[in-house]
Amino acid sequence: MTAQPSLSRRAAAELIGTAGLLTVVIGSGLKAAELSSDTGVALIANSFASAIGLGLIITLFGPLSGAHLNPVVTLSSWWSRRTGGEGLGGREALVYTAAQSAGAIGGALLAEVMFGRTPGAFATQVRDGGHLLIGEAVATAGLVLLIQGLGHIGRPRLIPAAVAAYLAAAIWFTSSGSFVNPAGTVGRSFSDSFTGIAPQSLPGFIGAQLAGAILGLALAALLYGHRSGRAARQKPTPAAMAATVAATATVTVETTVPAVLPEAGPVDGPSPAKAAYEAIG
C-alpha cells in the first residue's frame, strides 16, 4: 500500500484540477460561440470538449486527490465516512471545498484572458425559474448516484469515462444545462459569456445542487445500503470513486453549464482513491 499524499498536495491537485476544468468549459464555450452563431452547433462543440477534458482531468488527478473538483462530490465523500465507510474527514472536506472554489474562479479568469477579454466582468445571463432548478437537482442527483453506485459495485475504473459521458448527456437532457457543481457555478459567474450565470442566479442553482446531492445519496442508500468495517475495506469505496468523479464538468449554452467530482481517503494511511487507480494499472 502506498502512503496517501499530504493534504496540502491533495488541495493543490483539487485547485489545479478545478481551474483546468473551468478553463476547458468556458474556453471551449467562447471558441464555439466565436466559430458559429448556431446555438446547437456551439453546444455540441462545448459539451464534447468539456466531457473529454473532464475525463482526462479525473484520470490525471484521481490518484492524488480523488479528483473531486466539485463540492458536491466532496460532500458525498464526507457523508460516506460519517455513515461508516471510507471518505474525507470534516477538515479535509473544508480544505477541498476552498481549493475547488478558488480554482474555479481562477480557471474562469484564465479562460477570459486567453480569449483577449477583460477578466473580472460578472455574467449577465440570468437563469431562473422552477423548471431550471428541478433540472439542476435531477442532474446532480444522477451524478451522485452514478459515483456512489460504481463504488458500491466495485467498478471505480469506469468512473472517468462514466462521469464524462453522464455530464455530456445531462447537458442535453436537463433544462438547466447540468451545472451540478457549486464551485463551478460560482466560477462561471465570472464570465459574461453564453456559459456564464448571473450572480443573482447563484443561490437558486447552488441550493438545487445541494438538494440533488442529498437525493442522490438517499437513492444510493436505498439501492445499495451502507458499507462499513470489513466490507468497506474489501470493495472500492464511495469515497474512492467520488474522488475519481470529481470533476464534474458541465457545459452550457444559453442555459447549460458544467459540473464536477470524487474523493480521497482518511488523513493518515493509504489512499483509497490511489489504491483504486493502482488496481486499474
PDB file of C-alpha atoms in Angstrom:
ATOM      1  CA  MET A   1       0.000   0.000   0.000  1.00  0.00           C
ATOM      2  CA  THR A   2       1.221   3.473  -0.879  1.00  0.00           C
ATOM      3  CA  ALA A   3       1.101   6.340   1.573  1.00  0.00           C
ATOM      4  CA  GLN A   4      -1.544   8.946   0.893  1.00  0.00           C
ATOM      5  CA  PRO A   5      -0.339  12.344  -0.398  1.00  0.00           C
ATOM      6  CA  SER A   6      -0.334  15.136   2.168  1.00  0.00           C
ATOM      7  CA  LEU A   7      -3.451  17.281   2.495  1.00  0.00           C
ATOM      8  CA  SER A   8      -1.593  20.260   1.007  1.00  0.00           C
ATOM      9  CA  ARG A   9      -0.703  18.270  -2.117  1.00  0.00           C
ATOM     10  CA  ARG A  10      -4.236  16.974  -2.446  1.00  0.00           C
ATOM     11  CA  ALA A  11      -5.617  20.500  -2.054  1.00  0.00           C
ATOM     12  CA  ALA A  12      -3.224  21.711  -4.756  1.00  0.00           C
ATOM     13  CA  ALA A  13      -4.469  18.937  -7.047  1.00  0.00           C
ATOM     14  CA  GLU A  14      -8.087  19.975  -6.411  1.00  0.00           C
ATOM     15  CA  LEU A  15      -7.289  23.643  -7.061  1.00  0.00           C
ATOM     16  CA  ILE A  16      -5.371  22.992 -10.281  1.00  0.00           C
ATOM     17  CA  GLY A  17      -7.808  20.346 -11.491  1.00  0.00           C
ATOM     18  CA  THR A  18     -10.864  22.538 -10.926  1.00  0.00           C
ATOM     19  CA  ALA A  19      -9.124  25.502 -12.567  1.00  0.00           C
ATOM     20  CA  GLY A  20      -8.385  23.298 -15.576  1.00  0.00           C
ATOM     21  CA  LEU A  21     -11.988  22.130 -15.733  1.00  0.00           C
ATOM     22  CA  LEU A  22     -13.388  25.665 -15.769  1.00  0.00           C
ATOM     23  CA  THR A  23     -10.801  26.755 -18.324  1.00  0.00           C
ATOM     24  CA  VAL A  24     -11.931  23.931 -20.608  1.00  0.00           C
ATOM     25  CA  VAL A  25     -15.652  24.558 -20.115  1.00  0.00           C
ATOM     26  CA  ILE A  26     -15.582  28.339 -20.515  1.00  0.00           C
ATOM     27  CA  GLY A  27     -12.787  28.373 -23.086  1.00  0.00           C
ATOM     28  CA  SER A  28     -14.499  25.838 -25.335  1.00  0.00           C
ATOM     29  CA  GLY A  29     -17.721  27.829 -24.987  1.00  0.00           C
ATOM     30  CA  LEU A  30     -16.014  31.040 -26.071  1.00  0.00           C
ATOM     31  CA  LYS A  31     -14.364  29.309 -29.025  1.00  0.00           C
ATOM     32  CA  ALA A  32     -17.627  27.645 -30.064  1.00  0.00           C
ATOM     33  CA  ALA A  33     -19.509  30.954 -29.979  1.00  0.00           C
ATOM     34  CA  GLU A  34     -16.677  32.563 -31.932  1.00  0.00           C
ATOM     35  CA  LEU A  35     -16.838  29.994 -34.722  1.00  0.00           C
ATOM     36  CA  SER A  36     -20.604  29.522 -35.028  1.00  0.00           C
ATOM     37  CA  SER A  37     -23.687  31.630 -34.450  1.00  0.00           C
ATOM     38  CA  ASP A  38     -25.793  28.469 -34.338  1.00  0.00           C
ATOM     39  CA  THR A  39     -26.573  27.711 -30.681  1.00  0.00           C
ATOM     40  CA  GLY A  40     -26.996  23.999 -31.307  1.00  0.00           C
ATOM     41  CA  VAL A  41     -23.624  23.666 -33.030  1.00  0.00           C
ATOM     42  CA  ALA A  42     -21.958  25.684 -30.288  1.00  0.00           C
ATOM     43  CA  LEU A  43     -23.475  23.468 -27.597  1.00  0.00           C
ATOM     44  CA  ILE A  44     -22.331  20.297 -29.346  1.00  0.00           C
ATOM     45  CA  ALA A  45     -18.777  21.605 -29.515  1.00  0.00           C
ATOM     46  CA  ASN A  46     -18.859  22.874 -25.925  1.00  0.00           C
ATOM     47  CA  SER A  47     -20.278  19.656 -24.463  1.00  0.00           C
ATOM     48  CA  PHE A  48     -17.891  17.468 -26.477  1.00  0.00           C
ATOM     49  CA  ALA A  49     -14.784  19.391 -25.397  1.00  0.00           C
ATOM     50  CA  SER A  50     -15.950  19.628 -21.777  1.00  0.00           C
ATOM     51  CA  ALA A  51     -16.642  15.895 -21.499  1.00  0.00           C
ATOM     52  CA  ILE A  52     -13.235  14.977 -22.911  1.00  0.00           C
ATOM     53  CA  GLY A  53     -11.484  17.496 -20.685  1.00  0.00           C
ATOM     54  CA  LEU A  54     -13.285  16.267 -17.583  1.00  0.00           C
ATOM     55  CA  GLY A  55     -12.403  12.629 -18.255  1.00  0.00           C
ATOM     56  CA  LEU A  56      -8.737  13.478 -18.739  1.00  0.00           C
ATOM     57  CA  ILE A  57      -8.579  15.638 -15.611  1.00  0.00           C
ATOM     58  CA  ILE A  58     -10.185  12.923 -13.467  1.00  0.00           C
ATOM     59  CA  THR A  59      -7.734  10.351 -14.839  1.00  0.00           C
ATOM     60  CA  LEU A  60      -4.745  12.591 -14.123  1.00  0.00           C
ATOM     61  CA  PHE A  61      -5.652  13.900 -10.660  1.00  0.00           C
ATOM     62  CA  GLY A  62      -7.691  10.965  -9.379  1.00  0.00           C
ATOM     63  CA  PRO A  63      -4.661   9.115  -7.936  1.00  0.00           C
ATOM     64  CA  LEU A  64      -3.652  12.242  -5.994  1.00  0.00           C
ATOM     65  CA  SER A  65      -6.799  13.751  -4.504  1.00  0.00           C
ATOM     66  CA  GLY A  66      -9.594  11.655  -5.931  1.00  0.00           C
ATOM     67  CA  ALA A  67     -10.257  14.475  -8.423  1.00  0.00           C
ATOM     68  CA  HIS A  68     -13.489  15.643  -6.845  1.00  0.00           C
ATOM     69  CA  LEU A  69     -13.310  19.087  -8.486  1.00  0.00           C
ATOM     70  CA  ASN A  70     -16.771  19.569  -7.063  1.00  0.00           C
ATOM     71  CA  PRO A  71     -18.034  20.353  -3.523  1.00  0.00           C
ATOM     72  CA  VAL A  72     -20.978  18.005  -4.112  1.00  0.00           C
ATOM     73  CA  VAL A  73     -18.605  15.093  -4.657  1.00  0.00           C
ATOM     74  CA  THR A  74     -16.621  16.122  -1.603  1.00  0.00           C
ATOM     75  CA  LEU A  75     -19.818  16.278   0.451  1.00  0.00           C
ATOM     76  CA  SER A  76     -20.693  12.760  -0.733  1.00  0.00           C
ATOM     77  CA  SER A  77     -17.272  11.522   0.355  1.00  0.00           C
ATOM     78  CA  TRP A  78     -17.621  13.151   3.773  1.00  0.00           C
ATOM     79  CA  TRP A  79     -21.062  11.601   4.225  1.00  0.00           C
ATOM     80  CA  SER A  80     -19.734   8.163   3.256  1.00  0.00           C
ATOM     81  CA  ARG A  81     -17.247   8.391   6.106  1.00  0.00           C
ATOM     82  CA  ARG A  82     -19.916   9.604   8.506  1.00  0.00           C
ATOM     83  CA  THR A  83     -22.021   6.547   7.738  1.00  0.00           C
ATOM     84  CA  GLY A  84     -19.249   4.023   8.359  1.00  0.00           C
ATOM     85  CA  GLY A  85     -17.495   3.876   5.012  1.00  0.00           C
ATOM     86  CA  GLU A  86     -14.293   5.493   3.789  1.00  0.00           C
ATOM     87  CA  GLY A  87     -14.063   9.110   2.804  1.00  0.00           C
ATOM     88  CA  LEU A  88     -12.913  12.559   3.852  1.00  0.00           C
ATOM     89  CA  GLY A  89     -12.913  13.958   7.363  1.00  0.00           C
ATOM     90  CA  GLY A  90     -14.549  17.297   8.122  1.00  0.00           C
ATOM     91  CA  ARG A  91     -11.318  19.322   7.940  1.00  0.00           C
ATOM     92  CA  GLU A  92     -10.292  17.691   4.685  1.00  0.00           C
ATOM     93  CA  ALA A  93     -13.703  18.393   3.177  1.00  0.00           C
ATOM     94  CA  LEU A  94     -13.449  22.084   4.078  1.00  0.00           C
ATOM     95  CA  VAL A  95      -9.960  22.358   2.573  1.00  0.00           C
ATOM     96  CA  TYR A  96     -11.090  20.582  -0.601  1.00  0.00           C
ATOM     97  CA  THR A  97     -14.106  22.878  -0.985  1.00  0.00           C
ATOM     98  CA  ALA A  98     -12.000  26.023  -0.516  1.00  0.00           C
ATOM     99  CA  ALA A  99      -9.445  24.798  -3.066  1.00  0.00           C
ATOM    100  CA  GLN A 100     -12.162  23.927  -5.582  1.00  0.00           C
ATOM    101  CA  SER A 101     -13.822  27.337  -5.239  1.00  0.00           C
ATOM    102  CA  ALA A 102     -10.546  29.221  -5.677  1.00  0.00           C
ATOM    103  CA  GLY A 103      -9.616  27.026  -8.631  1.00  0.00           C
ATOM    104  CA  ALA A 104     -12.966  27.542 -10.336  1.00  0.00           C
ATOM    105  CA  ILE A 105     -12.680  31.336 -10.164  1.00  0.00           C
ATOM    106  CA  GLY A 106      -9.059  31.221 -11.300  1.00  0.00           C
ATOM    107  CA  GLY A 107      -9.911  28.964 -14.253  1.00  0.00           C
ATOM    108  CA  ALA A 108     -12.734  31.263 -15.352  1.00  0.00           C
ATOM    109  CA  LEU A 109     -10.466  34.316 -15.280  1.00  0.00           C
ATOM    110  CA  LEU A 110      -7.746  32.437 -17.166  1.00  0.00           C
ATOM    111  CA  ALA A 111     -10.186  31.495 -19.938  1.00  0.00           C
ATOM    112  CA  GLU A 112     -11.254  35.134 -20.254  1.00  0.00           C
ATOM    113  CA  VAL A 113      -7.651  36.309 -20.554  1.00  0.00           C
ATOM    114  CA  MET A 114      -6.786  33.628 -23.144  1.00  0.00           C
ATOM    115  CA  PHE A 115      -9.501  34.946 -25.447  1.00  0.00           C
ATOM    116  CA  GLY A 116      -8.476  38.581 -25.073  1.00  0.00           C
ATOM    117  CA  ARG A 117     -11.384  39.519 -22.854  1.00  0.00           C
ATOM    118  CA  THR A 118     -11.181  41.731 -19.778  1.00  0.00           C
ATOM    119  CA  PRO A 119     -11.233  39.432 -16.734  1.00  0.00           C
ATOM    120  CA  GLY A 120     -13.459  40.161 -13.767  1.00  0.00           C
ATOM    121  CA  ALA A 121     -16.690  41.063 -15.582  1.00  0.00           C
ATOM    122  CA  PHE A 122     -19.643  39.307 -13.989  1.00  0.00           C
ATOM    123  CA  ALA A 123     -22.034  37.280 -16.126  1.00  0.00           C
ATOM    124  CA  THR A 124     -25.315  38.938 -17.089  1.00  0.00           C
ATOM    125  CA  GLN A 125     -27.199  35.815 -18.178  1.00  0.00           C
ATOM    126  CA  VAL A 126     -29.968  35.279 -15.626  1.00  0.00           C
ATOM    127  CA  ARG A 127     -31.001  31.665 -15.143  1.00  0.00           C
ATOM    128  CA  ASP A 128     -34.107  31.406 -13.008  1.00  0.00           C
ATOM    129  CA  GLY A 129     -37.400  29.553 -12.943  1.00  0.00           C
ATOM    130  CA  GLY A 130     -38.575  26.489 -11.066  1.00  0.00           C
ATOM    131  CA  HIS A 131     -38.130  24.221 -14.078  1.00  0.00           C
ATOM    132  CA  LEU A 132     -34.416  25.043 -14.256  1.00  0.00           C
ATOM    133  CA  LEU A 133     -33.938  24.323 -10.561  1.00  0.00           C
ATOM    134  CA  ILE A 134     -35.710  20.988 -10.896  1.00  0.00           C
ATOM    135  CA  GLY A 135     -33.451  20.142 -13.823  1.00  0.00           C
ATOM    136  CA  GLU A 136     -30.371  21.045 -11.796  1.00  0.00           C
ATOM    137  CA  ALA A 137     -31.484  18.931  -8.836  1.00  0.00           C
ATOM    138  CA  VAL A 138     -32.147  15.948 -11.114  1.00  0.00           C
ATOM    139  CA  ALA A 139     -28.773  16.314 -12.849  1.00  0.00           C
ATOM    140  CA  THR A 140     -26.899  16.489  -9.529  1.00  0.00           C
ATOM    141  CA  ALA A 141     -28.791  13.540  -8.041  1.00  0.00           C
ATOM    142  CA  GLY A 142     -27.882  11.470 -11.088  1.00  0.00           C
ATOM    143  CA  LEU A 143     -24.201  12.360 -10.800  1.00  0.00           C
ATOM    144  CA  VAL A 144     -24.016  11.429  -7.116  1.00  0.00           C
ATOM    145  CA  LEU A 145     -25.931   8.192  -7.684  1.00  0.00           C
ATOM    146  CA  LEU A 146     -23.580   7.262 -10.541  1.00  0.00           C
ATOM    147  CA  ILE A 147     -20.456   7.814  -8.433  1.00  0.00           C
ATOM    148  CA  GLN A 148     -21.851   6.045  -5.388  1.00  0.00           C
ATOM    149  CA  GLY A 149     -23.227   3.199  -7.473  1.00  0.00           C
ATOM    150  CA  LEU A 150     -19.966   2.457  -9.286  1.00  0.00           C
ATOM    151  CA  GLY A 151     -18.168   2.422  -5.948  1.00  0.00           C
ATOM    152  CA  HIS A 152     -20.654   0.021  -4.387  1.00  0.00           C
ATOM    153  CA  ILE A 153     -20.461  -2.460  -7.253  1.00  0.00           C
ATOM    154  CA  GLY A 154     -16.663  -2.356  -7.330  1.00  0.00           C
ATOM    155  CA  ARG A 155     -16.225  -0.653 -10.701  1.00  0.00           C
ATOM    156  CA  PRO A 156     -14.196   2.507  -9.878  1.00  0.00           C
ATOM    157  CA  ARG A 157     -12.133   2.149 -13.037  1.00  0.00           C
ATOM    158  CA  LEU A 158     -15.198   3.161 -15.038  1.00  0.00           C
ATOM    159  CA  ILE A 159     -15.616   6.476 -13.233  1.00  0.00           C
ATOM    160  CA  PRO A 160     -13.601   8.791 -15.531  1.00  0.00           C
ATOM    161  CA  ALA A 161     -15.401   7.656 -18.679  1.00  0.00           C
ATOM    162  CA  ALA A 162     -18.778   7.208 -16.973  1.00  0.00           C
ATOM    163  CA  VAL A 163     -18.789  10.654 -15.357  1.00  0.00           C
ATOM    164  CA  ALA A 164     -17.663  12.358 -18.544  1.00  0.00           C
ATOM    165  CA  ALA A 165     -20.346  10.549 -20.556  1.00  0.00           C
ATOM    166  CA  TYR A 166     -23.042  11.321 -17.986  1.00  0.00           C
ATOM    167  CA  LEU A 167     -22.286  15.030 -17.946  1.00  0.00           C
ATOM    168  CA  ALA A 168     -22.198  15.218 -21.734  1.00  0.00           C
ATOM    169  CA  ALA A 169     -25.655  13.629 -21.799  1.00  0.00           C
ATOM    170  CA  ALA A 170     -27.028  15.663 -18.873  1.00  0.00           C
ATOM    171  CA  ILE A 171     -26.116  18.902 -20.626  1.00  0.00           C
ATOM    172  CA  TRP A 172     -28.677  17.908 -23.239  1.00  0.00           C
ATOM    173  CA  PHE A 173     -31.420  16.158 -21.282  1.00  0.00           C
ATOM    174  CA  THR A 174     -31.788  18.658 -18.422  1.00  0.00           C
ATOM    175  CA  SER A 175     -33.421  22.074 -18.632  1.00  0.00           C
ATOM    176  CA  SER A 176     -30.630  23.712 -16.602  1.00  0.00           C
ATOM    177  CA  GLY A 177     -27.684  22.611 -18.709  1.00  0.00           C
ATOM    178  CA  SER A 178     -26.372  20.443 -15.853  1.00  0.00           C
ATOM    179  CA  PHE A 179     -24.004  22.651 -13.867  1.00  0.00           C
ATOM    180  CA  VAL A 180     -24.020  20.140 -10.960  1.00  0.00           C
ATOM    181  CA  ASN A 181     -21.045  21.848  -9.323  1.00  0.00           C
ATOM    182  CA  PRO A 182     -21.357  24.676  -6.768  1.00  0.00           C
ATOM    183  CA  ALA A 183     -17.729  25.749  -7.204  1.00  0.00           C
ATOM    184  CA  GLY A 184     -18.008  25.624 -10.986  1.00  0.00           C
ATOM    185  CA  THR A 185     -21.262  27.573 -10.852  1.00  0.00           C
ATOM    186  CA  VAL A 186     -19.591  30.350  -8.861  1.00  0.00           C
ATOM    187  CA  GLY A 187     -16.664  30.339 -11.278  1.00  0.00           C
ATOM    188  CA  ARG A 188     -18.999  30.742 -14.236  1.00  0.00           C
ATOM    189  CA  SER A 189     -20.429  33.903 -12.764  1.00  0.00           C
ATOM    190  CA  PHE A 190     -17.049  35.491 -13.571  1.00  0.00           C
ATOM    191  CA  SER A 191     -17.501  35.005 -17.317  1.00  0.00           C
ATOM    192  CA  ASP A 192     -20.004  37.126 -19.214  1.00  0.00           C
ATOM    193  CA  SER A 193     -20.424  34.559 -21.975  1.00  0.00           C
ATOM    194  CA  PHE A 194     -23.003  32.006 -23.023  1.00  0.00           C
ATOM    195  CA  THR A 195     -21.551  29.607 -20.442  1.00  0.00           C
ATOM    196  CA  GLY A 196     -21.967  32.149 -17.648  1.00  0.00           C
ATOM    197  CA  ILE A 197     -24.579  32.617 -14.954  1.00  0.00           C
ATOM    198  CA  ALA A 198     -25.544  35.925 -13.357  1.00  0.00           C
ATOM    199  CA  PRO A 199     -24.625  36.280  -9.643  1.00  0.00           C
ATOM    200  CA  GLN A 200     -28.285  36.688  -8.677  1.00  0.00           C
ATOM    201  CA  SER A 201     -28.992  33.199 -10.027  1.00  0.00           C
ATOM    202  CA  LEU A 202     -26.333  31.533  -7.846  1.00  0.00           C
ATOM    203  CA  PRO A 203     -28.413  30.926  -4.669  1.00  0.00           C
ATOM    204  CA  GLY A 204     -31.128  29.047  -6.534  1.00  0.00           C
ATOM    205  CA  PHE A 205     -28.729  26.879  -8.537  1.00  0.00           C
ATOM    206  CA  ILE A 206     -26.466  26.051  -5.598  1.00  0.00           C
ATOM    207  CA  GLY A 207     -29.484  25.244  -3.421  1.00  0.00           C
ATOM    208  CA  ALA A 208     -30.824  22.923  -6.127  1.00  0.00           C
ATOM    209  CA  GLN A 209     -27.438  21.211  -6.414  1.00  0.00           C
ATOM    210  CA  LEU A 210     -27.263  20.560  -2.678  1.00  0.00           C
ATOM    211  CA  ALA A 211     -30.824  19.225  -2.689  1.00  0.00           C
ATOM    212  CA  GLY A 212     -29.919  16.987  -5.624  1.00  0.00           C
ATOM    213  CA  ALA A 213     -26.837  15.697  -3.790  1.00  0.00           C
ATOM    214  CA  ILE A 214     -28.960  14.711  -0.785  1.00  0.00           C
ATOM    215  CA  LEU A 215     -31.436  12.984  -3.091  1.00  0.00           C
ATOM    216  CA  GLY A 216     -28.626  11.109  -4.833  1.00  0.00           C
ATOM    217  CA  LEU A 217     -27.195   9.906  -1.526  1.00  0.00           C
ATOM    218  CA  ALA A 218     -30.642   8.797  -0.386  1.00  0.00           C
ATOM    219  CA  LEU A 219     -31.202   6.841  -3.587  1.00  0.00           C
ATOM    220  CA  ALA A 220     -27.774   5.206  -3.291  1.00  0.00           C
ATOM    221  CA  ALA A 221     -28.523   4.164   0.310  1.00  0.00           C
ATOM    222  CA  LEU A 222     -31.910   2.784  -0.745  1.00  0.00           C
ATOM    223  CA  LEU A 223     -30.478   0.797  -3.650  1.00  0.00           C
ATOM    224  CA  TYR A 224     -27.130  -0.334  -2.238  1.00  0.00           C
ATOM    225  CA  GLY A 225     -27.324   0.160   1.523  1.00  0.00           C
ATOM    226  CA  HIS A 226     -24.336   1.247   3.623  1.00  0.00           C
ATOM    227  CA  ARG A 227     -20.951  -0.411   3.776  1.00  0.00           C
ATOM    228  CA  SER A 228     -18.805  -0.460   6.846  1.00  0.00           C
ATOM    229  CA  GLY A 229     -15.999  -2.321   8.562  1.00  0.00           C
ATOM    230  CA  ARG A 230     -14.506  -5.207   6.633  1.00  0.00           C
ATOM    231  CA  ALA A 231     -16.869  -4.837   3.679  1.00  0.00           C
ATOM    232  CA  ALA A 232     -15.824  -1.214   3.215  1.00  0.00           C
ATOM    233  CA  ARG A 233     -12.177  -2.270   3.055  1.00  0.00           C
ATOM    234  CA  GLN A 234     -12.766  -5.093   0.620  1.00  0.00           C
ATOM    235  CA  LYS A 235     -14.520  -3.064  -2.065  1.00  0.00           C
ATOM    236  CA  PRO A 236     -13.683   0.279  -3.642  1.00  0.00           C
ATOM    237  CA  THR A 237     -15.465   2.832  -1.500  1.00  0.00           C
ATOM    238  CA  PRO A 238     -17.773   5.632  -2.466  1.00  0.00           C
ATOM    239  CA  ALA A 239     -15.014   7.890  -1.285  1.00  0.00           C
ATOM    240  CA  ALA A 240     -12.546   6.481  -3.770  1.00  0.00           C
ATOM    241  CA  MET A 241     -14.957   6.615  -6.630  1.00  0.00           C
ATOM    242  CA  ALA A 242     -16.102  10.008  -5.652  1.00  0.00           C
ATOM    243  CA  ALA A 243     -12.533  11.049  -5.900  1.00  0.00           C
ATOM    244  CA  THR A 244     -12.364   9.945  -9.465  1.00  0.00           C
ATOM    245  CA  VAL A 245     -15.544  11.698 -10.246  1.00  0.00           C
ATOM    246  CA  ALA A 246     -14.508  14.967  -9.008  1.00  0.00           C
ATOM    247  CA  ALA A 247     -14.909  16.538 -11.529  1.00  0.00           C
ATOM    248  CA  THR A 248     -17.939  17.177 -12.646  1.00  0.00           C
ATOM    249  CA  ALA A 249     -17.785  19.026 -15.703  1.00  0.00           C
ATOM    250  CA  THR A 250     -20.686  20.877 -17.054  1.00  0.00           C
ATOM    251  CA  VAL A 251     -21.216  22.554 -20.288  1.00  0.00           C
ATOM    252  CA  THR A 252     -23.573  25.322 -21.096  1.00  0.00           C
ATOM    253  CA  VAL A 253     -25.097  27.238 -23.839  1.00  0.00           C
ATOM    254  CA  GLU A 254     -27.817  29.670 -23.086  1.00  0.00           C
ATOM    255  CA  THR A 255     -28.834  27.674 -20.044  1.00  0.00           C
ATOM    256  CA  THR A 256     -26.224  24.950 -19.914  1.00  0.00           C
ATOM    257  CA  VAL A 257     -23.219  24.620 -17.700  1.00  0.00           C
ATOM    258  CA  PRO A 258     -20.520  22.201 -16.455  1.00  0.00           C
ATOM    259  CA  ALA A 259     -20.072  20.244 -13.318  1.00  0.00           C
ATOM    260  CA  VAL A 260     -17.878  18.070 -11.279  1.00  0.00           C
ATOM    261  CA  LEU A 261     -16.437  15.429  -8.759  1.00  0.00           C
ATOM    262  CA  PRO A 262     -14.771  12.359  -6.416  1.00  0.00           C
ATOM    263  CA  GLU A 263     -12.886  11.971  -3.195  1.00  0.00           C
ATOM    264  CA  ALA A 264      -9.917  10.953  -1.214  1.00  0.00           C
ATOM    265  CA  GLY A 265      -9.204   8.795   1.816  1.00  0.00           C
ATOM    266  CA  PRO A 266      -8.560   9.300   5.506  1.00  0.00           C
ATOM    267  CA  VAL A 267      -5.926  11.721   6.761  1.00  0.00           C
ATOM    268  CA  ASP A 268      -3.454   9.003   7.650  1.00  0.00           C
ATOM    269  CA  GLY A 269      -2.675   5.769   5.933  1.00  0.00           C
ATOM    270  CA  PRO A 270      -3.138   4.589   2.353  1.00  0.00           C
ATOM    271  CA  SER A 271      -5.364   6.494  -0.016  1.00  0.00           C
ATOM    272  CA  PRO A 272      -8.480   4.584  -1.116  1.00  0.00           C
ATOM    273  CA  ALA A 273      -8.585   6.628  -4.304  1.00  0.00           C
ATOM    274  CA  LYS A 274      -4.975   5.861  -5.137  1.00  0.00           C
ATOM    275  CA  ALA A 275      -5.433   2.189  -4.382  1.00  0.00           C
ATOM    276  CA  ALA A 276      -8.331   2.070  -6.814  1.00  0.00           C
ATOM    277  CA  TYR A 277      -6.234   3.621  -9.574  1.00  0.00           C
ATOM    278  CA  GLU A 278      -3.313   1.333  -8.891  1.00  0.00           C
ATOM    279  CA  ALA A 279      -5.657  -1.598  -9.341  1.00  0.00           C
ATOM    280  CA  ILE A 280      -6.561  -0.257 -12.747  1.00  0.00           C
ATOM    281  CA  GLY A 281      -2.925  -0.211 -13.767  1.00  0.00           C
TER     282      GLY A 281
END
